[in-house]
C-alpha positions as CSV (number, residue, x, y, z in Angstrom):
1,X,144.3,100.7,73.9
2,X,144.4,101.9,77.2
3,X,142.1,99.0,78.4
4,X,144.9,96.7,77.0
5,X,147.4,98.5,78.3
6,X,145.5,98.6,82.1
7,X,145.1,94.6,81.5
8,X,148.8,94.2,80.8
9,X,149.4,95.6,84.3
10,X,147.6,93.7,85.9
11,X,148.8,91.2,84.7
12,X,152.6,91.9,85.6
13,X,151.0,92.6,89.0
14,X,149.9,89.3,89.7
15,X,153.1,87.5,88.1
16,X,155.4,89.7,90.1
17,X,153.3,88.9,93.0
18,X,153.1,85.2,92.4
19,X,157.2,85.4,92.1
20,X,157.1,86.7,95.6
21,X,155.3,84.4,97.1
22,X,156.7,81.5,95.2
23,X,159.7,82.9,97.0
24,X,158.5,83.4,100.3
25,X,157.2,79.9,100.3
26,X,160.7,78.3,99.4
27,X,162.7,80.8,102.0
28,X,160.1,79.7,104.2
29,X,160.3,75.6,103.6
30,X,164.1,76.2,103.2
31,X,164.0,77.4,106.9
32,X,161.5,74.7,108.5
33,X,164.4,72.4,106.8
34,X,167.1,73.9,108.4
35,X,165.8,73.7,112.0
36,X,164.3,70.0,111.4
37,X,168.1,68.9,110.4
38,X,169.1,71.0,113.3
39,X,166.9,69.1,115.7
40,X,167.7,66.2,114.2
41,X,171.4,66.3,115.3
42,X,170.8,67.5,117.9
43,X,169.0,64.1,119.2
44,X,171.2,61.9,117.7
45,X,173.9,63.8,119.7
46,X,171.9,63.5,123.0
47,X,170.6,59.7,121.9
48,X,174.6,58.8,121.9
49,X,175.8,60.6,124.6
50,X,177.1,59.0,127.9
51,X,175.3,58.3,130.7
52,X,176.6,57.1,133.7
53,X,179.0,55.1,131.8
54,X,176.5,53.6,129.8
55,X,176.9,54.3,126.3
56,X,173.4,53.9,124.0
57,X,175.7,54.5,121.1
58,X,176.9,51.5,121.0
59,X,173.7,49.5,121.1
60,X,173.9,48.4,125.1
């Protein structure tokens, strides 16, 4: 009983351990989504942005 008992656990171990991770993994790809969007708009504000009165914005 104690063996089964020991096993049990473990076994709670390694799910709430898998839980974590799962959720460290997400945070962490939520993140990496976050600064590519930010980067993203951050471009497109630079790529349409006046220069010397020429405006790539509008496809000139």
């Amino acid at each position: 009983m104690i063996i089964v008992a020991g096993l049990r656990g473990a076994q709670l171990h390694i799910c709430y351990l898998s839980l974590f991770l799962d959720l460290a993994l997400k945070a962490k790809l939520l993140s990496l989504k976050l600064i590519r969007d930010g980067a993203n708009n951050l471009i497109n504000g630079l790529y349409s942005w006046n220069v010397v009165g020429n405006s790539r914005g509008n496809g000139i």
